[in-house]
Coordinates of C-alpha atoms in Angstrom, one line a residue:
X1 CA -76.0 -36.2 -83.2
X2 CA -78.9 -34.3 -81.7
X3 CA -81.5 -35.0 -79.4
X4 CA -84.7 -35.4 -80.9
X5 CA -87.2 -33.6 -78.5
X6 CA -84.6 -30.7 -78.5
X7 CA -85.2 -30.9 -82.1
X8 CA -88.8 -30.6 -82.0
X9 CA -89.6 -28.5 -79.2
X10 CA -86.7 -25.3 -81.2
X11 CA -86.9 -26.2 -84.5
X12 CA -86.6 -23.0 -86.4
X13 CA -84.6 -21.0 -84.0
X14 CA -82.0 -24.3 -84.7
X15 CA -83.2 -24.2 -88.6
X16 CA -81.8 -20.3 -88.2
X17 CA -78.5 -20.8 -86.1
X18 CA -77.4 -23.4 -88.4
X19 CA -77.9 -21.3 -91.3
X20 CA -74.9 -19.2 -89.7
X21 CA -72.9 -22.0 -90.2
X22 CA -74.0 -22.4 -94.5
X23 CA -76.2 -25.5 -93.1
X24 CA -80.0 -25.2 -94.6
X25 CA -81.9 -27.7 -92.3
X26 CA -85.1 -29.1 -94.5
X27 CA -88.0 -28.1 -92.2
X28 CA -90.2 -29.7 -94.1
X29 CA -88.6 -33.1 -94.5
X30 CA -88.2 -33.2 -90.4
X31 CA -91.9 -32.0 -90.0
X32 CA -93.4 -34.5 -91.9
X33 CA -91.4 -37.4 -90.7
X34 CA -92.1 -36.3 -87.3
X35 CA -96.0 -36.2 -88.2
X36 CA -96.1 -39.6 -90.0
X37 CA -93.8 -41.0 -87.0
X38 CA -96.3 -39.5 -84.8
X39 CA -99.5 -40.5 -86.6
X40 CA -98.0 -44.3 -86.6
X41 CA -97.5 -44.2 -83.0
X42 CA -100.7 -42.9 -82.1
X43 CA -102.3 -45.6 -84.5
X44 CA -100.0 -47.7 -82.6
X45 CA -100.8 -47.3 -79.1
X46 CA -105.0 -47.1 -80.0
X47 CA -104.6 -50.9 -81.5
X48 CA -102.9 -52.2 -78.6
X49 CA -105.5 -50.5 -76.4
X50 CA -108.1 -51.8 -78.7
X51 CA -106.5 -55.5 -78.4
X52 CA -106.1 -55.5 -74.7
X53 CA -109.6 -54.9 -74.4
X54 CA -110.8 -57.2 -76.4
X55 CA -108.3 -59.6 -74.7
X56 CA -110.3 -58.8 -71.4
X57 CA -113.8 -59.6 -73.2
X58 CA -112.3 -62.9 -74.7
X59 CA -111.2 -63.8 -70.9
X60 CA -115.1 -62.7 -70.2
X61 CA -116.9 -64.7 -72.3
X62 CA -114.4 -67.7 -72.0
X63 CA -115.4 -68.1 -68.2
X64 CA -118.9 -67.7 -69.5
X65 CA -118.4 -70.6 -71.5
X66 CA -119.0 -68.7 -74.8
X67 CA -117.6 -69.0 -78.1
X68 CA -114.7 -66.9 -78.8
X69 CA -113.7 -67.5 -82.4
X70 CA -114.3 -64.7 -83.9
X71 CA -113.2 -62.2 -81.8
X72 CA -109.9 -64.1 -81.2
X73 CA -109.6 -63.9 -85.0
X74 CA -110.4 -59.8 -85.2
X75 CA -107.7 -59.8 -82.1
X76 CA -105.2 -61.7 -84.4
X77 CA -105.2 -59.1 -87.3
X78 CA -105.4 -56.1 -84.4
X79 CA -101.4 -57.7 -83.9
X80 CA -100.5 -58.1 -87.7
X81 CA -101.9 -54.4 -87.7
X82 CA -99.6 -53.4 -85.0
X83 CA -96.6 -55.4 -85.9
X84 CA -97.1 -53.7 -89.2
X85 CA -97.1 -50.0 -87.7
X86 CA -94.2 -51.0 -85.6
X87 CA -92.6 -51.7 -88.4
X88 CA -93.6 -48.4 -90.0
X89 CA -92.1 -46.6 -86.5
X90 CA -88.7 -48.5 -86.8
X91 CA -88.2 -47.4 -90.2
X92 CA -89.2 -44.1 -89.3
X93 CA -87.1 -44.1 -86.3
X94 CA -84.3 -44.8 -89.0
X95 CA -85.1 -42.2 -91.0
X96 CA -84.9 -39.6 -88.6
X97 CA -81.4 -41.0 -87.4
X98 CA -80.1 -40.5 -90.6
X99 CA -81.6 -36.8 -91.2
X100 CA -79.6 -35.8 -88.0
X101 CA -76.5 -37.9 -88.4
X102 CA -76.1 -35.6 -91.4
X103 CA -77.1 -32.2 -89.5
X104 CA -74.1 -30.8 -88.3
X105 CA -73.4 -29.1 -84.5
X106 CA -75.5 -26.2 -83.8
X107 CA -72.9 -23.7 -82.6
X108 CA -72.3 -21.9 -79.6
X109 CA -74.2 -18.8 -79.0
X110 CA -70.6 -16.7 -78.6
X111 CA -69.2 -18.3 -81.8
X112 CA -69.1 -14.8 -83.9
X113 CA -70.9 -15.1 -87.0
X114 CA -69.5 -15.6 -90.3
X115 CA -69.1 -17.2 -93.8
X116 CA -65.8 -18.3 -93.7
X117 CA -62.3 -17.8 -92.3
X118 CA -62.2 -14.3 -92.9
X119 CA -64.6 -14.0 -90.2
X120 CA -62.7 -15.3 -88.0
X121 CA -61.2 -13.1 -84.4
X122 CA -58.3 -12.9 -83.0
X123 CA -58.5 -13.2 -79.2
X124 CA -54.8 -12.9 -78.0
X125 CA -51.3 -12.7 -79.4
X126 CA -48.2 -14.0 -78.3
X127 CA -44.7 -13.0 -78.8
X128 CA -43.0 -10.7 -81.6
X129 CA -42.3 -12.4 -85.4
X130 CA -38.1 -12.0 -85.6
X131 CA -36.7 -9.4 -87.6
X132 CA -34.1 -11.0 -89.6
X133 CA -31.2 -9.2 -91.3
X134 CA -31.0 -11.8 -94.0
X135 CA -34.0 -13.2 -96.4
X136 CA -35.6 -16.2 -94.1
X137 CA -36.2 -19.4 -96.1
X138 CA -38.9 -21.6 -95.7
X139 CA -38.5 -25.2 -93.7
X140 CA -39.0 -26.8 -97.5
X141 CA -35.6 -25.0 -98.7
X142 CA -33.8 -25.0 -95.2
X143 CA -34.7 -29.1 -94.2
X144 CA -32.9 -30.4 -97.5
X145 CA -30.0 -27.6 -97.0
X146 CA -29.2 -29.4 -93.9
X147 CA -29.7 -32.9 -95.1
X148 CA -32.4 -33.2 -92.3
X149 CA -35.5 -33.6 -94.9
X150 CA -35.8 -35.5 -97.6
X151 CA -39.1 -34.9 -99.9
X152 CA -38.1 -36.5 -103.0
X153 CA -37.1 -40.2 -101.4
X154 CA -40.3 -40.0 -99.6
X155 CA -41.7 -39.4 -102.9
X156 CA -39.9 -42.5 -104.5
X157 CA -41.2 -44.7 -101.6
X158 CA -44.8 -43.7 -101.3
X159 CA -45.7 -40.2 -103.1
X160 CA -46.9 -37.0 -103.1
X161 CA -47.2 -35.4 -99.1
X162 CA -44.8 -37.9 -97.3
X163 CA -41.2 -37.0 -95.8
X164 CA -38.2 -38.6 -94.8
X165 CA -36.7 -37.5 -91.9
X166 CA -32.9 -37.8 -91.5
X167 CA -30.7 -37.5 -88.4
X168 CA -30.9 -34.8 -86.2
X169 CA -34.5 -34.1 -88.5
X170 CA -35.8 -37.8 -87.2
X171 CA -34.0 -36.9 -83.3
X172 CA -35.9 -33.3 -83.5
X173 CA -39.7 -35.0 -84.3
X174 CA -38.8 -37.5 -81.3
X175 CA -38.0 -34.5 -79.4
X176 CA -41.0 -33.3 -79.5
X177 CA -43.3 -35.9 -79.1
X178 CA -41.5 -36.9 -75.5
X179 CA -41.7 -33.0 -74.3
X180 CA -45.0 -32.2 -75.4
X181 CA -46.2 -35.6 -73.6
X182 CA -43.9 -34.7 -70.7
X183 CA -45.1 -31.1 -70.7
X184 CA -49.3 -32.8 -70.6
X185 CA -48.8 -35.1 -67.7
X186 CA -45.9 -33.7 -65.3
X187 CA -47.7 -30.6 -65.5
X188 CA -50.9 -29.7 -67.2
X189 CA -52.4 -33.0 -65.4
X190 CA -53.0 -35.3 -68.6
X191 CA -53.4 -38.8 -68.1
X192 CA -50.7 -40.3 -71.4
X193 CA -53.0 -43.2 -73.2
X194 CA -51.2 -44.9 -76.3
X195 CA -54.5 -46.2 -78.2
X196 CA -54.7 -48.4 -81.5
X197 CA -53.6 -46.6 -84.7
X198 CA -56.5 -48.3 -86.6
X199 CA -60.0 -47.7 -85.7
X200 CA -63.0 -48.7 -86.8
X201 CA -66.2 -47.5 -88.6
X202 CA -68.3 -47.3 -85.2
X203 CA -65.5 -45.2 -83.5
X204 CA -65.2 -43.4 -86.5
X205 CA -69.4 -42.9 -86.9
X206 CA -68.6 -41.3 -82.4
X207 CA -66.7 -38.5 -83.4
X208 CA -68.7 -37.8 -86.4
X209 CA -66.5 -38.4 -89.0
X210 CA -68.2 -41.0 -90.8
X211 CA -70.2 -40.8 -92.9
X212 CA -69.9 -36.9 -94.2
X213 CA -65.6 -37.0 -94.1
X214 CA -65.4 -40.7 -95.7
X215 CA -63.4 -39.6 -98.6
X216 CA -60.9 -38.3 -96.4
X217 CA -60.1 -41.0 -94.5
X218 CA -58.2 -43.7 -95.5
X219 CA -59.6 -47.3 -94.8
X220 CA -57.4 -50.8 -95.2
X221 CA -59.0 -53.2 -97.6
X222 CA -61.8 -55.8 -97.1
X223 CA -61.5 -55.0 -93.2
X224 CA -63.8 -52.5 -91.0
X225 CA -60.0 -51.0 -90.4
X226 CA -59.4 -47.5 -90.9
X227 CA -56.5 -45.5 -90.1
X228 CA -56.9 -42.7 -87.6
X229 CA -56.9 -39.7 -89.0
X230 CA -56.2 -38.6 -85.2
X231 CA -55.7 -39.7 -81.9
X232 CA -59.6 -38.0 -81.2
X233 CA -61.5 -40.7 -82.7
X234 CA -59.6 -43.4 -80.8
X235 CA -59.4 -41.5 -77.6
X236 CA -62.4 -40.6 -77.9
X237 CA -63.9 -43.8 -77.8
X238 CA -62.1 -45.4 -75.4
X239 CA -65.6 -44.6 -73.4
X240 CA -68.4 -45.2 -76.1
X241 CA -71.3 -47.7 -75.1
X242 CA -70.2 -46.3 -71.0
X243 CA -71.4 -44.8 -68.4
X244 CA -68.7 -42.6 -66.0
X245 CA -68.8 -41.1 -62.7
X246 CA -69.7 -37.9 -62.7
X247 CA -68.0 -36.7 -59.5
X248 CA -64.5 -38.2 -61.9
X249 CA -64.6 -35.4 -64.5
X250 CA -63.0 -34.1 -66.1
X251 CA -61.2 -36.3 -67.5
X252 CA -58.2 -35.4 -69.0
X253 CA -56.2 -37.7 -71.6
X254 CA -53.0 -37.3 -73.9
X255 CA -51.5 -39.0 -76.7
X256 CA -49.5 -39.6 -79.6
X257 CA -50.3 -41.2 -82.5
X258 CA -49.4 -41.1 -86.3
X259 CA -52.1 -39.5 -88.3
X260 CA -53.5 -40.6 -92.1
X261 CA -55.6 -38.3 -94.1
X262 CA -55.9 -38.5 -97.1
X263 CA -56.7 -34.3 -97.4
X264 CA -59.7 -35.1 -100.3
X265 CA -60.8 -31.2 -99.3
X266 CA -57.5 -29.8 -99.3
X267 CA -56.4 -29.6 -103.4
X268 CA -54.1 -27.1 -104.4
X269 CA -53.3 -26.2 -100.5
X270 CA -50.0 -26.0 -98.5
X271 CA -48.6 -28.3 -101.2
X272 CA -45.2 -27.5 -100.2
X273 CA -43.2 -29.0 -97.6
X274 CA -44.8 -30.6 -94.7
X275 CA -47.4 -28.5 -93.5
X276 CA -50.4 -30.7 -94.9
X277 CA -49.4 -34.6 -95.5
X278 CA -50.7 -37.7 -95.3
X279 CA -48.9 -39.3 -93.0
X280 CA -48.4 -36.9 -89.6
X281 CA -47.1 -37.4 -86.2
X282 CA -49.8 -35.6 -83.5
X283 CA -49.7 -34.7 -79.7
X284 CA -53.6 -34.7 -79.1
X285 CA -55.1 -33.6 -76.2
X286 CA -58.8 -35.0 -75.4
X287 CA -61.2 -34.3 -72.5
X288 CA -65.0 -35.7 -71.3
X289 CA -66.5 -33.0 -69.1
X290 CA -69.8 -32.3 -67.3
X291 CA -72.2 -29.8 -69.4
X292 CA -71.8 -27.1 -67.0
X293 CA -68.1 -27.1 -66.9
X294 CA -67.3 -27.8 -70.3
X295 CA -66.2 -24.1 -71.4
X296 CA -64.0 -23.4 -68.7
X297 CA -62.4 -26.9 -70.0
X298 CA -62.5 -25.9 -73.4
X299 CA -60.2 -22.3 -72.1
X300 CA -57.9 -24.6 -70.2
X301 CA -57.2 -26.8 -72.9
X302 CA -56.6 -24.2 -75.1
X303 CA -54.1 -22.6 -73.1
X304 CA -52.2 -25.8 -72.5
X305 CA -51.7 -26.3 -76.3
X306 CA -50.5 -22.5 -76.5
X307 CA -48.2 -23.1 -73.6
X308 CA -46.2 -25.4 -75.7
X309 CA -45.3 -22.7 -78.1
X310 CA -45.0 -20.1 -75.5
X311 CA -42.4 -23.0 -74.2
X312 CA -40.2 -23.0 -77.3
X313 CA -40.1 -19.3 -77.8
X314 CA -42.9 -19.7 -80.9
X315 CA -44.7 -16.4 -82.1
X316 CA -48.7 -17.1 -82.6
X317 CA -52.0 -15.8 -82.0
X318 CA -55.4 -17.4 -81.0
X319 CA -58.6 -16.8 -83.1
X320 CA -62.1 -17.9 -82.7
X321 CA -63.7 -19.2 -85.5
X322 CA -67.2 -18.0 -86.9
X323 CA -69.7 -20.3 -87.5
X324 CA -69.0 -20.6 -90.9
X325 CA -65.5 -21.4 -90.4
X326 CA -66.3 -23.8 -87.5
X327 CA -66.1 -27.6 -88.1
X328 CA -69.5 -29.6 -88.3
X329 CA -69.2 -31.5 -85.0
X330 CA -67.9 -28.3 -83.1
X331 CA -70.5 -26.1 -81.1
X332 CA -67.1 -24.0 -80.8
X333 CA -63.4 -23.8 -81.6
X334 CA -60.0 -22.1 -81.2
X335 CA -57.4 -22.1 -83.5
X336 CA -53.8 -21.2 -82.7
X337 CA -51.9 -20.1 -85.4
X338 CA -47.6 -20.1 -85.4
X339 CA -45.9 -17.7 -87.1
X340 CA -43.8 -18.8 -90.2
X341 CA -41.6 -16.5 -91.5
X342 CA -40.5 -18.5 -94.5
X343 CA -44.4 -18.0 -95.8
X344 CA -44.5 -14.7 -93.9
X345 CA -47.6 -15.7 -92.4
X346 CA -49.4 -17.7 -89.3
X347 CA -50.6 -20.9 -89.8
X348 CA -52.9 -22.7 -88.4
X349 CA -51.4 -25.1 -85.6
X350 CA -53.8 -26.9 -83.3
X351 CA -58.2 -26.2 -82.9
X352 CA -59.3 -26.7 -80.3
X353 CA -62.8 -27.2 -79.8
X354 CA -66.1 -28.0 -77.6
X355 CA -68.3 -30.6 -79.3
X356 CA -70.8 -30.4 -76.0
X357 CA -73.3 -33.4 -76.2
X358 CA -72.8 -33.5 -80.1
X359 CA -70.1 -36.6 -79.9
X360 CA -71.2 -37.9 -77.2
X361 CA -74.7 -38.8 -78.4
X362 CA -73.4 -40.2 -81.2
X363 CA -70.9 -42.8 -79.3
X364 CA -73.4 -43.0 -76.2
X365 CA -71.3 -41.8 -73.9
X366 CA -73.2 -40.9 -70.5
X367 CA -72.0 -39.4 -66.7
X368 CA -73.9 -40.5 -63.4
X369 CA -73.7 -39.0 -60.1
X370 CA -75.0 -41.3 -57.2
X371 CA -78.8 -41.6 -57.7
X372 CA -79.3 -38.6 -60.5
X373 CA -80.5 -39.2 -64.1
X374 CA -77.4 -40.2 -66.7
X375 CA -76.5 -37.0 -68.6
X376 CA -74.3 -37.1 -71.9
X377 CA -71.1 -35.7 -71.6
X378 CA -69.2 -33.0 -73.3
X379 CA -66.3 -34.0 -75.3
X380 CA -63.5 -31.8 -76.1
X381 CA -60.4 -31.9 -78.0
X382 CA -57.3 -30.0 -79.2
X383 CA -53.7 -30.2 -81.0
X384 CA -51.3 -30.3 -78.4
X385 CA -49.4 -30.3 -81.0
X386 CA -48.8 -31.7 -84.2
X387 CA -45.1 -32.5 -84.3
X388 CA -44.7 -31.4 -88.3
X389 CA -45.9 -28.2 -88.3
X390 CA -44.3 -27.4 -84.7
X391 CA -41.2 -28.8 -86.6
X392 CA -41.1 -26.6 -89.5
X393 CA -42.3 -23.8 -87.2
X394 CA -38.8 -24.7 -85.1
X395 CA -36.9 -25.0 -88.2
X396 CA -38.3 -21.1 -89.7
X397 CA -38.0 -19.2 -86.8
X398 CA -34.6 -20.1 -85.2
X399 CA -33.0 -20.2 -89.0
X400 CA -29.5 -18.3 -89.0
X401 CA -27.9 -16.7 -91.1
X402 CA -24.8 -19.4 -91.8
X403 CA -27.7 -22.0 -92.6
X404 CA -27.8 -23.6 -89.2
X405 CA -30.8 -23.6 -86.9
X406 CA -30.7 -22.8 -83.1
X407 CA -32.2 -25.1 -80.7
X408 CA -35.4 -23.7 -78.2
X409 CA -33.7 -23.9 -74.8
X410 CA -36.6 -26.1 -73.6
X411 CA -35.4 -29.1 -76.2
X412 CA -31.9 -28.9 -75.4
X413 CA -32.2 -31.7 -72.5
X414 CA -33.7 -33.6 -75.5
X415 CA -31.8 -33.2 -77.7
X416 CA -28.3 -32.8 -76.3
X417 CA -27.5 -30.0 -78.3
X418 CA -28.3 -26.2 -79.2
X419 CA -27.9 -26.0 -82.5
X420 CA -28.8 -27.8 -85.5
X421 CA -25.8 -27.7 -88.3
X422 CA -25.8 -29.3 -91.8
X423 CA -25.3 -32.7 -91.6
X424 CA -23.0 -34.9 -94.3
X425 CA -25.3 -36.1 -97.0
X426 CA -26.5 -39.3 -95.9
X427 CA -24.7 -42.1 -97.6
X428 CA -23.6 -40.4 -100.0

């Protein structure tokens, strides 16, 4: 959500930014509600001037002893008049809400611009892609081979883009989870938060998902329940409708949580394996920060969620997205991309991105400092990371050449081993 006089007062040098972005803001429409909400305002404010002075005059003449009828009646229809145009303001005021709940974040000014993901710029590289003396396979091939991932019974049970994780495949996703939490709060200074896996359409409507991403969320029948899609929306929200101390932030807060999407946008993509499913176990980091500290923030988270792969011995690289690329509540993102060599490839991993005053505004919420004016806050979030694409990631790079899969040093504790063999078929 924006704020309206900012709106007003920068209107076509907003119009032009967003255009980066593939966004065409209607001028016109927002012009012309803003003159009729204007005009009814004005029209407003002169019948209530208008009505308190007849007020006064009735007052007059009353002590005077005079009759009063008629102008009490003409001061009668001066209120239907203004209840009328108050009306007209609310609906207005409605209308307006709803042309920039629809108007996506206007991004940074050191977002590159571009159309899409091709525009995209790498800002930093990490580690070499291993040369292997045999043909690497991909996790999809590899996971079954070991009896560690099991696509088809997931299939049976639910459908398409679900998994079944068996043994040390179910041990390895725990794994994870306890030392990228571990990693987030004994040192990157995370406060751990285990929120509600269902959320609904208010905290949803915060972190702007509703109502442009409806169709790919999933939502739980005759309820206002939906399933997070991540751990941002509840997180997120844990401060809508609140005020924090200032002098506090930032605040910094982890979490795990399974996520649902239902990936409406994403037909014909990663339709292998378990890069893109519907059901996903996340790490998510999630930070509320004063305005003027908000992009040193947004570097710090993103180098905590890249110190995870630089933990386990991951190859990646770091772009920053153009403005076409960038998602509609970001003013900026990051994306870390992990190197898979069964796809030959990086893949996206974890954005993380600075939504400024964007989510804020939207779920109200505000920062105070002693006797100063509330400000909004800036909201940021990141990957840190998701546990199935860090998984397969694990699984692809460490493959060897006998089939089995060496453990990252750092996941050994966790693990209690430091290699990954093919197990028996299970139960069979």
């Amino acid at each position: 959500m924006h704020d309206l006089s900012h709106f007003r007062s920068n209107l076509d040098s907003i119009a032009q930014r967003l255009a980066t972005r593939g966004f065409q803001l209607d001028v016109a429409q927002f012009r012309e509600l803003d003159s009729q909400r204007r005009a009814a305002v004005t029209e407003s404010e002169q019948l209530k001037a208008q009505r308190n002075s007849e007020s006064a005059e009735i007052a007059k003449l009353r002590k005077q002893g005079l009759d009063t009828t008629e102008l009490q009646q003409k001061t009668r229809s001066l209120g239907d008049g203004m209840a009328a145009l108050d009306e007209r303001v609310k609906t207005l005021d409605e209308s307006f809400r709803a042309l920039l709940a629809g108007v996506p974040n206007i991004p940074h000014e050191s977002v590159p611009v571009g159309k899409s993901e091709a525009d995209n710029v790498e800002v930093r590289r990490w580690g070499q892609p291993q040369k292997f003396n045999f043909e690497p396979k991909a996790h999809w091939d590899l996971g079954p081979e070991l009896h560690i991932l099991d696509l088809e019974r997931a299939a049976k049970i639910t459908g398409a883009r679900f998994a079944v994780y068996w043994g040390m495949g179910a041990r390895l996703e725990r794994a994870l989870i306890n030392f990228m939490l571990d990693v987030h709060t004994r040192e990157h200074g995370y406060t751990e938060v285990l929120p509600p896996f269902m959320i609904n359409s208010a905290s949803l409507f915060g972190t702007g998902q509703l109502p442009k991403f409806k169709e790919d969320l999933f939502k739980l029948e005759n309820t206002d329940f939906w399933l997070a899609p991540t751990a941002e929306v509840p997180v997120t929200n844990l401060f809508r409708d609140e005020t924090l101390d200032a002098e506090k932030l930032p605040i910094s807060l982890c979490a795990y949580t399974p996520c649902f999407r239902s990936e409406a946008g994403s037909y014909g993509r990663d339709v292998r394996g378990i890069i893109r499913q519907h059901q996903f176990q996340k790490v998510e980091l999630v930070k509320f920060a004063r305005a003027e500290q908000s992009y040193a923030q947004l570097d710090s988270l993103t180098a905590d969620a890249e110190d995870i792969l630089r933990r386990l011995g991951l190859p990646f690289r770091t772009v920053v997205l153009s403005t076409g690329d960038t998602g509609a509540s970001a003013a900026k993102t990051f994306d870390i991309e992990v190197w898979l060599p069964g796809q030959n490839g990086y893949k996206e991993i974890s954005s993380c991105s600075n939504f400024e005053a964007y989510q804020a505004r939207r779920a109200s919420i505000r920062a105070k400092s002693g006797n100063a004016k509330s400000e909004y806050v800036h909201t940021l979030n990141g990957s840190g990371l998701p546990i199935g694409r860090t998984w397969a990631a694990i699984i692809e790079n460490f493959q060897q050449a006998d089939g089995s899969v060496i453990v990252p040093e750092a996941l050994r504790p966790y693990l209690g081993t430091d290699r990954i063999r093919a197990e028996s078929q299970p139960f069979h």
